[in-house]
Coordinates of C-alpha atoms in Angstrom, one line a residue:
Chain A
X1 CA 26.1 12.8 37.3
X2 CA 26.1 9.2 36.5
X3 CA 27.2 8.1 33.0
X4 CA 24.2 7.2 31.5
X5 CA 22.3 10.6 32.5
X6 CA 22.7 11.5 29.3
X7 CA 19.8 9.5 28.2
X8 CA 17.2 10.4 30.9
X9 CA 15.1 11.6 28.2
X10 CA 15.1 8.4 26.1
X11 CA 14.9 6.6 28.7
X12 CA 11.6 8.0 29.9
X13 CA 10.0 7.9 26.3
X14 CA 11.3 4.1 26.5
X15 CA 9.5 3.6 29.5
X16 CA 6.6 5.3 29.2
X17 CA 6.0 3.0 26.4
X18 CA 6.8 -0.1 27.7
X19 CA 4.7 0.9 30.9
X20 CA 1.6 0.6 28.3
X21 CA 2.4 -3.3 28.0
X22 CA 3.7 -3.9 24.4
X23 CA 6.1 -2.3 23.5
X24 CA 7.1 -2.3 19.8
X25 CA 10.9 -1.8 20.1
X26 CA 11.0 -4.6 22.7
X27 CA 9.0 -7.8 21.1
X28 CA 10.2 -11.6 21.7
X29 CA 8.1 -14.1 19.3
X30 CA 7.9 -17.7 21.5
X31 CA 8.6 -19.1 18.2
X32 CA 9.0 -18.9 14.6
X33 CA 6.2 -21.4 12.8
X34 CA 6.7 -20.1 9.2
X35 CA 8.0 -17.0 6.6
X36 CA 4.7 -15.8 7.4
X37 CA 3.2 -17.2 11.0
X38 CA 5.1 -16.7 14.8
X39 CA 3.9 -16.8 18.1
X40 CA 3.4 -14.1 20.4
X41 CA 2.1 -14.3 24.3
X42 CA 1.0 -17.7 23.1
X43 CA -1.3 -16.7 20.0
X44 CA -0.4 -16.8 17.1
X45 CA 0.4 -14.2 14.8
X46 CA 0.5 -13.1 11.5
X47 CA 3.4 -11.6 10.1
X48 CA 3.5 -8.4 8.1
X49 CA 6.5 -6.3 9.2
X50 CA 9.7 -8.8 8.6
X51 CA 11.2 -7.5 5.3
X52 CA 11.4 -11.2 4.2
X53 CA 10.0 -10.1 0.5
X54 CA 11.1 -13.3 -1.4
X55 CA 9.6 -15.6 1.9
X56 CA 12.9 -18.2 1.7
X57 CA 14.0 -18.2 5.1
X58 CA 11.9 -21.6 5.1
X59 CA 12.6 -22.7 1.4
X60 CA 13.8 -26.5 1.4
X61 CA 16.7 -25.9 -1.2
X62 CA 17.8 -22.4 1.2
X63 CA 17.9 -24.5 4.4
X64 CA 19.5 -27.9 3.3
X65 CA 22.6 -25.4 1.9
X66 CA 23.0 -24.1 5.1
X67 CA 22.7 -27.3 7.1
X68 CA 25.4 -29.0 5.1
X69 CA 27.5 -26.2 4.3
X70 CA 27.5 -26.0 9.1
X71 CA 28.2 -29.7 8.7
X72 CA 31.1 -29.4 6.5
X73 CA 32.7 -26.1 7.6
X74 CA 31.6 -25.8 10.8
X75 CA 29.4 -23.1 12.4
X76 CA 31.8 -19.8 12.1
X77 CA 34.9 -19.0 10.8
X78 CA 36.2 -17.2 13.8
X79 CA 38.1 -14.8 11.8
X80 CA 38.7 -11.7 9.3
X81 CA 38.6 -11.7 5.6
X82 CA 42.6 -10.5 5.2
X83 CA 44.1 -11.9 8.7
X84 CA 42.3 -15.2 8.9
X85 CA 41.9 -16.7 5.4
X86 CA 38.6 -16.7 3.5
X87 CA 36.5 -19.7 2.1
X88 CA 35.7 -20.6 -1.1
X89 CA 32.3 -19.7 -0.8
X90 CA 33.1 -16.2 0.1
X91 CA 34.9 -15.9 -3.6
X92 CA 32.0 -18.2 -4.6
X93 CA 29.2 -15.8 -3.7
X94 CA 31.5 -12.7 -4.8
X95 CA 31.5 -13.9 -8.2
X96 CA 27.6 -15.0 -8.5
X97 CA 26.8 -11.8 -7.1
X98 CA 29.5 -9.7 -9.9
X99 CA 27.9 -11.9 -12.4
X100 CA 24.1 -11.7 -11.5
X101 CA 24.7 -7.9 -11.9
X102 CA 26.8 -8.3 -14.9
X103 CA 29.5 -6.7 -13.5
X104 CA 33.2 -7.1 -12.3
X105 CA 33.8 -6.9 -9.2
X106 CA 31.7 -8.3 -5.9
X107 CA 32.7 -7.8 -2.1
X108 CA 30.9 -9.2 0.6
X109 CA 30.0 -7.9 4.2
X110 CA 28.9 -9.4 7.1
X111 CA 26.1 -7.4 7.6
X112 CA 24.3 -4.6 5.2
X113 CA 24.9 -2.0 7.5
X114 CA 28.7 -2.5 7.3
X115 CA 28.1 -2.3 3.5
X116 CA 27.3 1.1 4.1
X117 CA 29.8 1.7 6.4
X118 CA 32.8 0.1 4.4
X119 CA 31.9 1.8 0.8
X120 CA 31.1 5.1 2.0
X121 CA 33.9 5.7 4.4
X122 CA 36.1 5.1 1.8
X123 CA 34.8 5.9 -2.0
X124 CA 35.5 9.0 -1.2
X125 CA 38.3 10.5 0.9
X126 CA 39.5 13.6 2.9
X127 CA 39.1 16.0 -0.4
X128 CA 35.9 14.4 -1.9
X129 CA 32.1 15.1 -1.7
X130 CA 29.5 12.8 -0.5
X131 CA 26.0 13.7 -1.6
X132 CA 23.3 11.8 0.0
X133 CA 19.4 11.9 -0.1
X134 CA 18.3 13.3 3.1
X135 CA 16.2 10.6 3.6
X136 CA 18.8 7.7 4.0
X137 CA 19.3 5.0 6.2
X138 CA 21.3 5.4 9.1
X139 CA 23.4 3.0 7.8
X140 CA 24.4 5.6 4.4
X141 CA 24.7 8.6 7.3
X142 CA 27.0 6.8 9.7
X143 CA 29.3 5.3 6.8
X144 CA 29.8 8.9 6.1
X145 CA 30.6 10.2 9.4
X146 CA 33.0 7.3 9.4
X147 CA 34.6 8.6 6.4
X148 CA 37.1 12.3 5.8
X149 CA 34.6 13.1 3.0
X150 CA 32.7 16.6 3.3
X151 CA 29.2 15.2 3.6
X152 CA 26.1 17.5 2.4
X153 CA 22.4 16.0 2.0
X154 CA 20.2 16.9 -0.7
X155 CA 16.1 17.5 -0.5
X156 CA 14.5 13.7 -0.8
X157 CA 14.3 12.8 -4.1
X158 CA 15.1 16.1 -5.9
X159 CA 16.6 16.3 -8.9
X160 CA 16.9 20.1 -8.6
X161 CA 18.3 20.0 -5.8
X162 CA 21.1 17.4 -6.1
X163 CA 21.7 19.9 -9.4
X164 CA 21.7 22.6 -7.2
X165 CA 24.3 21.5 -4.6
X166 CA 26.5 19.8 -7.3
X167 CA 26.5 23.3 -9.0
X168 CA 27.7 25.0 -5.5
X169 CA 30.6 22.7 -6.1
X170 CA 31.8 23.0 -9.8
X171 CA 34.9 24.1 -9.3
X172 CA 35.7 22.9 -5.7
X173 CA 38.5 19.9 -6.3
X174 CA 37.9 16.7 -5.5
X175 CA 35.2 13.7 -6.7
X176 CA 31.7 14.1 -6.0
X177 CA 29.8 10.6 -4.7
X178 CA 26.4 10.6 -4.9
X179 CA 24.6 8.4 -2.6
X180 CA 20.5 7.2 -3.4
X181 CA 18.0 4.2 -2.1
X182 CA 16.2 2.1 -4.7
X183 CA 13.2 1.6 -2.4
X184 CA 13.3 3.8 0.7
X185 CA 12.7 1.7 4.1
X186 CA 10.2 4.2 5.9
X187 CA 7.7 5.0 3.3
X188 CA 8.6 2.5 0.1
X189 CA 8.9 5.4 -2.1
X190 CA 11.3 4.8 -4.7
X191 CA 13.8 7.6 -6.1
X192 CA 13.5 9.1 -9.8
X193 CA 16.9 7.0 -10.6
X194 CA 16.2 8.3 -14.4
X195 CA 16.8 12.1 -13.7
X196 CA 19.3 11.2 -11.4
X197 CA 21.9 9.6 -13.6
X198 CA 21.2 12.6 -16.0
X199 CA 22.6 15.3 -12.7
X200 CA 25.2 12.4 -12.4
X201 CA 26.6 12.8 -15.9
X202 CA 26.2 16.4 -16.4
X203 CA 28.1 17.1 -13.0
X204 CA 30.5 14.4 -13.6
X205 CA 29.8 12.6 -10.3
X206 CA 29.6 8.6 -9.4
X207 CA 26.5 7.2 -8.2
X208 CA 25.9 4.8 -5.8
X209 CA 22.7 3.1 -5.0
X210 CA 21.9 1.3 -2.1
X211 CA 19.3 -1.5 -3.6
X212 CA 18.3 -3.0 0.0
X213 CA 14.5 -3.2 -0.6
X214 CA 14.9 -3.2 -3.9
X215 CA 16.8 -6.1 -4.9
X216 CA 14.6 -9.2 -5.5
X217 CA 11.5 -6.8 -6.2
X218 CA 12.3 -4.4 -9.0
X219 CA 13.5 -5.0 -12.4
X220 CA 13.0 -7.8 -15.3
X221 CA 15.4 -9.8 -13.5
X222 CA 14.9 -8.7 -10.0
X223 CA 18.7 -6.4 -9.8
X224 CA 16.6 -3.4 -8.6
X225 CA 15.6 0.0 -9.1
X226 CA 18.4 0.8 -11.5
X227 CA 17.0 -2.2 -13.5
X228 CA 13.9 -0.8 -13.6
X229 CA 14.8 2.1 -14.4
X230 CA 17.3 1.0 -17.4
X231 CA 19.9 3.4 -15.8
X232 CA 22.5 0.2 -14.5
X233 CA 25.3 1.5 -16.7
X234 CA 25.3 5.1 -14.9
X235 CA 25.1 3.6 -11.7
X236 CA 28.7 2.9 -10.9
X237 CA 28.4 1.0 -7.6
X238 CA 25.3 -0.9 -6.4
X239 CA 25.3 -1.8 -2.3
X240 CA 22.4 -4.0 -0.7
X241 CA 22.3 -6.7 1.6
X242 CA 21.3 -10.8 2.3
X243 CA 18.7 -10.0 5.3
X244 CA 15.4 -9.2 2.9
X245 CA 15.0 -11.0 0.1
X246 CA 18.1 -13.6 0.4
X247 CA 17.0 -14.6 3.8
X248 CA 20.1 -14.4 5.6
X249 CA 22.2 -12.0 7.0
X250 CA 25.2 -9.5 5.3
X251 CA 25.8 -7.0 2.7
X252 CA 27.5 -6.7 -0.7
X253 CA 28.6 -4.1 -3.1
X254 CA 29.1 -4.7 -7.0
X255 CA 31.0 -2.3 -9.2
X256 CA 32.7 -2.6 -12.2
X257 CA 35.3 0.0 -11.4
X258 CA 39.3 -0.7 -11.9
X259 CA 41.3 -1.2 -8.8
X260 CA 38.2 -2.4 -6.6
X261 CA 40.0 -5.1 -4.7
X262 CA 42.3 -2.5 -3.6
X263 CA 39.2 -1.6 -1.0
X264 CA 39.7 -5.6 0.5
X265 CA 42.9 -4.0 2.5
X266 CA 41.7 -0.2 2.7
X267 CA 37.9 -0.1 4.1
X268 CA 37.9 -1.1 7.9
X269 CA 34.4 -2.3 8.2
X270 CA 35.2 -5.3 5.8
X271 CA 38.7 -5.8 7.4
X272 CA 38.4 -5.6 11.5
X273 CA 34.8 -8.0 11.4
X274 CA 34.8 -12.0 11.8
X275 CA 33.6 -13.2 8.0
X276 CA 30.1 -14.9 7.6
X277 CA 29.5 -17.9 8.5
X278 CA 29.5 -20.6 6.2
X279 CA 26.0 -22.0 6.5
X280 CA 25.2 -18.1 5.6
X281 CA 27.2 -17.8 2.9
X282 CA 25.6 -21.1 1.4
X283 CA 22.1 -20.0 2.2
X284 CA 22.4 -17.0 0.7
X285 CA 23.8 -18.4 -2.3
X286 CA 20.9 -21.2 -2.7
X287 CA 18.6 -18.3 -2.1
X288 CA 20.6 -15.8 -4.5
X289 CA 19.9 -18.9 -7.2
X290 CA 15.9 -18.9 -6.1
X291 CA 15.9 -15.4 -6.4
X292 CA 16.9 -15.9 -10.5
X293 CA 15.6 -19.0 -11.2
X294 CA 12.2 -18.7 -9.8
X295 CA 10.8 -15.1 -10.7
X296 CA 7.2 -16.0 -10.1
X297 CA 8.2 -14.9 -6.5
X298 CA 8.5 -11.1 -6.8
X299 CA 5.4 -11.9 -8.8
X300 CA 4.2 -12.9 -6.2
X301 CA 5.3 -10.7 -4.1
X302 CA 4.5 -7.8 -5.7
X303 CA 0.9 -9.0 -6.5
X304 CA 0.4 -8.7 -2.7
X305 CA 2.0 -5.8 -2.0
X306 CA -0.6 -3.9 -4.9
X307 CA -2.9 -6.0 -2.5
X308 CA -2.4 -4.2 0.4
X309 CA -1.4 -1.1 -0.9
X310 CA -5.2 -1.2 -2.5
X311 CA -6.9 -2.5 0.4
X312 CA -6.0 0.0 2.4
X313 CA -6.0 2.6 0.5
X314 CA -9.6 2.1 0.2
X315 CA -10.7 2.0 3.6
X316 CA -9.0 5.6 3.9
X317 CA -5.8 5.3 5.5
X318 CA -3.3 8.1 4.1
X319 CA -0.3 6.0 2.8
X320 CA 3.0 6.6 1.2
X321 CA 3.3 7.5 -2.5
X322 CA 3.2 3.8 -4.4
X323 CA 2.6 0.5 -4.0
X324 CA 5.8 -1.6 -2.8
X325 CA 6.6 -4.3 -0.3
X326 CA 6.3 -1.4 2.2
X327 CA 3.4 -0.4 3.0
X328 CA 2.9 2.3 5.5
X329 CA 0.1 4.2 7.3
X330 CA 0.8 7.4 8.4
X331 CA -0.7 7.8 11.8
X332 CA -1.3 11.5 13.6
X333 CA 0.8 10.8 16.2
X334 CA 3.5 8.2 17.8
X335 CA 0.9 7.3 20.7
X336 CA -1.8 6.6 17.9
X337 CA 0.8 4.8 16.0
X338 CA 2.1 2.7 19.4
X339 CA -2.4 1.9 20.4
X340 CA -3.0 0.8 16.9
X341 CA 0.1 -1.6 16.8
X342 CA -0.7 -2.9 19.9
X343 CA -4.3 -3.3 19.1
X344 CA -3.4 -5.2 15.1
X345 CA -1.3 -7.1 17.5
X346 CA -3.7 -8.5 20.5
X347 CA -5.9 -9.1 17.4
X348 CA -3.1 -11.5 16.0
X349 CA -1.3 -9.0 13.2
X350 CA 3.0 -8.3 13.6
X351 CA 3.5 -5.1 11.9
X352 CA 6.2 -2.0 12.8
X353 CA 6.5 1.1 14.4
X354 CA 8.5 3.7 12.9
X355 CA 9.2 6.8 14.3
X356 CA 11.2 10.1 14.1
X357 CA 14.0 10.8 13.8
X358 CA 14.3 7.5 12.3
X359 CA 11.0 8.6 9.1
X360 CA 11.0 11.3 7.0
X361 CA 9.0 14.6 8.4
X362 CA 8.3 13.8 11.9
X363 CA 6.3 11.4 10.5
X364 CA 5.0 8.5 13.1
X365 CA 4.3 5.4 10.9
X366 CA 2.6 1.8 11.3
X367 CA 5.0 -0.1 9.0
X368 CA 4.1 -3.5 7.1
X369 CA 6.2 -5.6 4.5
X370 CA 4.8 -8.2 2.3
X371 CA 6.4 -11.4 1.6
X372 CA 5.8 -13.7 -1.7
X373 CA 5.4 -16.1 1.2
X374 CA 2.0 -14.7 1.9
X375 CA -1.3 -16.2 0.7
X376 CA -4.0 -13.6 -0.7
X377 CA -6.4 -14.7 2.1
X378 CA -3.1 -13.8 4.6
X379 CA -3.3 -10.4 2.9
X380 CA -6.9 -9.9 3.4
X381 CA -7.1 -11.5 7.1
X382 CA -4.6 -8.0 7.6
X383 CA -6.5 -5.8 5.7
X384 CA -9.4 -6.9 8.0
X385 CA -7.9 -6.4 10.6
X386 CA -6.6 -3.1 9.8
X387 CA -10.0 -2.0 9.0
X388 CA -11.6 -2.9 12.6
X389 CA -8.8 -1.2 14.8
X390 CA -9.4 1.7 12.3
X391 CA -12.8 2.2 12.9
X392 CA -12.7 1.4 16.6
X393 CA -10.4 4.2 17.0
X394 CA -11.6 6.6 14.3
X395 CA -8.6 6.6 12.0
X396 CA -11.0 5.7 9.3
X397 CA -14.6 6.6 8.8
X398 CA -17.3 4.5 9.6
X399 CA -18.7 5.1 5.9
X400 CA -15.4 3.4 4.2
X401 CA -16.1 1.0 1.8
X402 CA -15.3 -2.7 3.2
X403 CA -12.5 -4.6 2.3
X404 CA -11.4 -6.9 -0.5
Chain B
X1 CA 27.3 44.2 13.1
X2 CA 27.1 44.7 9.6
X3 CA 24.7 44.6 7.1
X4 CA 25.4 40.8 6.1
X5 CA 25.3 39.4 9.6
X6 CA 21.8 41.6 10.1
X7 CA 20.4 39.9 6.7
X8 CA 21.8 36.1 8.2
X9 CA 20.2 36.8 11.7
X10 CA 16.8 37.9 9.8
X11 CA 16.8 34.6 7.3
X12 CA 17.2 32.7 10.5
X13 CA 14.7 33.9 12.3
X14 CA 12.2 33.7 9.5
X15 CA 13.2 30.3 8.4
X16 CA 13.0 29.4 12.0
X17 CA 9.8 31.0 13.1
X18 CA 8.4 29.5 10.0
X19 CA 9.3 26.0 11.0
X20 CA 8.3 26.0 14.7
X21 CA 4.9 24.4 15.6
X22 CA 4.4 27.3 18.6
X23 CA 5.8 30.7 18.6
X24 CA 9.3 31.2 20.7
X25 CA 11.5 33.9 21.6
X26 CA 14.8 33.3 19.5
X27 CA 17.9 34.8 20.0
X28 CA 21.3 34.3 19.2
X29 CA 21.8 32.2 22.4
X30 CA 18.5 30.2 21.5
X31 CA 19.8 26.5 22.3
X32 CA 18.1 25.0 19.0
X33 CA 17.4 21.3 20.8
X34 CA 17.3 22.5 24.5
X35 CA 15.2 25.4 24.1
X36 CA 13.2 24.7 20.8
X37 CA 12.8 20.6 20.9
X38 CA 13.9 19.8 17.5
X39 CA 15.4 16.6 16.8
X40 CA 18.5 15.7 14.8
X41 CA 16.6 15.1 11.5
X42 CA 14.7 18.3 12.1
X43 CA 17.8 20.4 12.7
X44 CA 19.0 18.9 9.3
X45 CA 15.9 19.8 7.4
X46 CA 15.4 23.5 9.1
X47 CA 19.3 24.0 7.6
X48 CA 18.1 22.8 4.5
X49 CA 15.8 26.2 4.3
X50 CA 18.4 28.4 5.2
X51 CA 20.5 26.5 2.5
X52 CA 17.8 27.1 -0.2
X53 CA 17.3 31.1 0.7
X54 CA 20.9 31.7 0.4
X55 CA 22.3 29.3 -2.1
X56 CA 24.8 27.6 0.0
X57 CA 25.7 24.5 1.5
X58 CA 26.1 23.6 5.0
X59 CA 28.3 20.3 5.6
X60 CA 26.9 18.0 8.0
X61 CA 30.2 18.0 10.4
X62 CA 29.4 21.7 10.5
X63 CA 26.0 21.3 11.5
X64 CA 26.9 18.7 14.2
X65 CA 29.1 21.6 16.1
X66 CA 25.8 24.0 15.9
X67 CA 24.2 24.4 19.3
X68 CA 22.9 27.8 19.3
X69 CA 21.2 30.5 16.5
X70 CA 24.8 32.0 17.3
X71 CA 26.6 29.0 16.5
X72 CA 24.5 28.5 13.3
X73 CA 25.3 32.2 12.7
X74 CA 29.0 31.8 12.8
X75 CA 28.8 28.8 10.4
X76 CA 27.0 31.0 7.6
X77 CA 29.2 33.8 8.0
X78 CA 32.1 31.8 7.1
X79 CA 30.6 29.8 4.6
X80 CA 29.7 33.2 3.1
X81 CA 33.0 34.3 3.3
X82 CA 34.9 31.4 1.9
X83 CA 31.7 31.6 -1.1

């Protein structure tokens, strides 16, 4: 028995796909030409599955921050938070990001998926409950397996059922920790944040939201769901991350809960990892001020998402519940879901392939994200597309209605 | 057995039978990946039935150390128990 035997069966799935020629969990762009253009097998290709909502990994003001913030500090920082010293823009970017929020405290990670990990392995401990939407990332499931916490999961977006399981409870000791999305990742459904924070409070329990795809997209101001949903003051920890709409890379969590900092020497994630960089930090902080300054981009954005959303909606392809920077098609199966990516792609279209266990109900999907970086004719060009591989392969009727 | 372990086995098997794509034979030493080809999420969500039907809930360390109906069995019982 050799030690990787243990994957045969992945392995072979692996395989079988990549034996078909493109495979979608294995794709190297030449280059990089724009927010919205790359080049694939020297074509190139539109892009509409990068989770770059806001479009600034290109923006002038983002880029020069980074370059001189490299020049002046160097490339890394070759060290931990606690052993090795932090920067002033670490603090810097804490505070802008406490104070975009309007809260107290802000504690940055080096990537969102250690976000996850550091909060939820330690908000709540060997005694305490952790309550999490069963469709969460894996980021929200593996920072609770990291944890002591008992760890239950609650029908997706249910109300009744968070209820349900925080009544099982009543009476057991310890805090309860609820754990939502803003805007979930697979199908850009967003959660009832309103009923929610009403379970929350009768129950007692603290609620943290994990504003990933949310932040830049939702709310007056662009904070998120909660925003949105005018529920900020019952949600008593916010996590998300720099890699969608801030253009860079890391994670964050807000909070305005006493004895935060205490977490700085207590959650292992944030303390055994190498601090970003500080061209990232400064990015992300240039971009974090484009993000407030300049709202015409979720505007934007959102215009094209509603774009897409419509447009293919009308040509017949079953999608998730509302129109969102994610936009998803449900396909019947993974191989129809791995042709038709293959096919938008020869044609010159980027989008993703999600599959389970990673989606909600065995779901296979063809995933896309928008970008305010996108032009409407960009948005079209994909519904287009879209339309052609659906009716050469029968996802869609011939008798659709055409696209615009 | 007694009469609580026969009602478990049966909301089980229905709960089971009524998430399977293709009829199986199920037993208590039904491997639940091995034998019936669910995944980890699946797993999660068929528990989530069982949870429903009898009011309970089934931590996820718990179902991580379920392999077979039997295991699953066991699990329920004690949560039952300690209920």
């Amino acid at each position: 028995m050799a030690l990787l035997d243990k994957y045969a069966a992945l392995g072979a799935q692996y395989a079988q796909v990549e034996a078909q020629g493109a495979n979608p969990f294995n794709v190297t762009f030449e280059a990089m030409i724009s927010a919205t253009e790359g080049r694939y097998r020297g074509k190139p290709v539109l892009l509409l599955g990068t989770n770059n909502y806001l479009g600034l990994t290109y923006d002038p003001e983002v880029v020069e921050a980074a370059l001189a913030a490299t020049r002046a500090e160097g490339t890394g920082t070759t060290g931990s938070r606690i052993a090795n010293g932090s920067y002033g823009g670490h603090k810097g970017l804490e505070t802008e990001l406490a104070a975009f929020y309007g809260r107290k405290h802000g504690m940055v990670f080096t990537t969102g998926y250690q976000a996850n990990l550091g909060m939820l392995s330690v908000l709540a401990g060997k005694d305490d409950h952790l309550i999490l939407d069963a469709d969460s990332h894996a980021s929200i499931y593996d920072g609770a397996k990291l944890g002591t916490a008992q760890v239950t999961r609650f029908r997706h977006n249910s109300p009744e059922d968070l209820d349900a399981r925080l009544r099982r409870l009543d009476g057991t000791p310890g805090e309860k920790v609820i754990v939502v999305e803003g805007i979930y990742s697979m199908l850009g459904d967003t959660a009832p944040l309103k009923e929610f924070a009403e379970v929350k409070r009768k129950w007692g329990a603290y609620l943290v939201v994990d504003e990933a795809h949310s932040l830049g997209v939702l709310g007056a101001t662009g904070r998120g769901l909660a925003e949105a949903a005018g529920v900020e003051g019952d949600v008593d920890f916010i996590v998300g991350t720099f890699s969608k709409s801030l253009a860079g890379v890391g994670g964050f969590c807000v909070s305005d809960i006493e004895g935060f900092d205490v977490l700085r020497v207590a959650t292992r994630p944030y303390m055994f990892t190498a601090s970003l960089p500080p061209g990232v930090i400064a990015a992300t902080r240039a971009a974090l001020a484009a993000l407030r300054a300049r709202p015409e981009l979720r505007a934007r954005l959102n215009e094209n998402a509603v774009r897409l959303y419509n447009g293919l909606a009308r040509l017949g392809f079953a999608l998730g519940p509302e129109p969102n920077p994610v936009v998803s098609a449900i396909m019947p199966s993974p191989e129809v879901a791995f042709a038709f990516w293959a096919r938008l792609l020869e044609a010159g279209l980027y989008t993703n392939v999600s599959l389970p266990p990673a989606t909600p109900k065995g779901l296979a999907l063809l995933r896309s994200s928008v970008s305010a970086a996108h032009g409407a004719a960009q948005i079209d060009q994909a519904i287009g597309m879209f339309e052609a591989v659906g009716r050469e392969m029968g996802i869609i009727g011939a008798d659709a209605p055409i696209a615009g | 057995m007694s009469d609580n372990d026969a009602e478990l086995k049966t909301v089980i098997f229905e709960t089971l039978r009524a998430a399977l794509t293709k009829p199986a034979e199920l037993s208590e030493a039904t491997h639940i990946v091995d034998d019936l080809g669910l995944d980890s999420v699946a797993v999660m969500d068929f528990v989530m039935e069982i949870e429903d039907r009898l009011d309970l809930s089934v931590p996820l360390d718990k179902i991580a150390e379920i392999q077979t109906l039997g295991d699953l069995l066991t699990v329920l019982r004690g949560l039952k128990a300690g209920a």
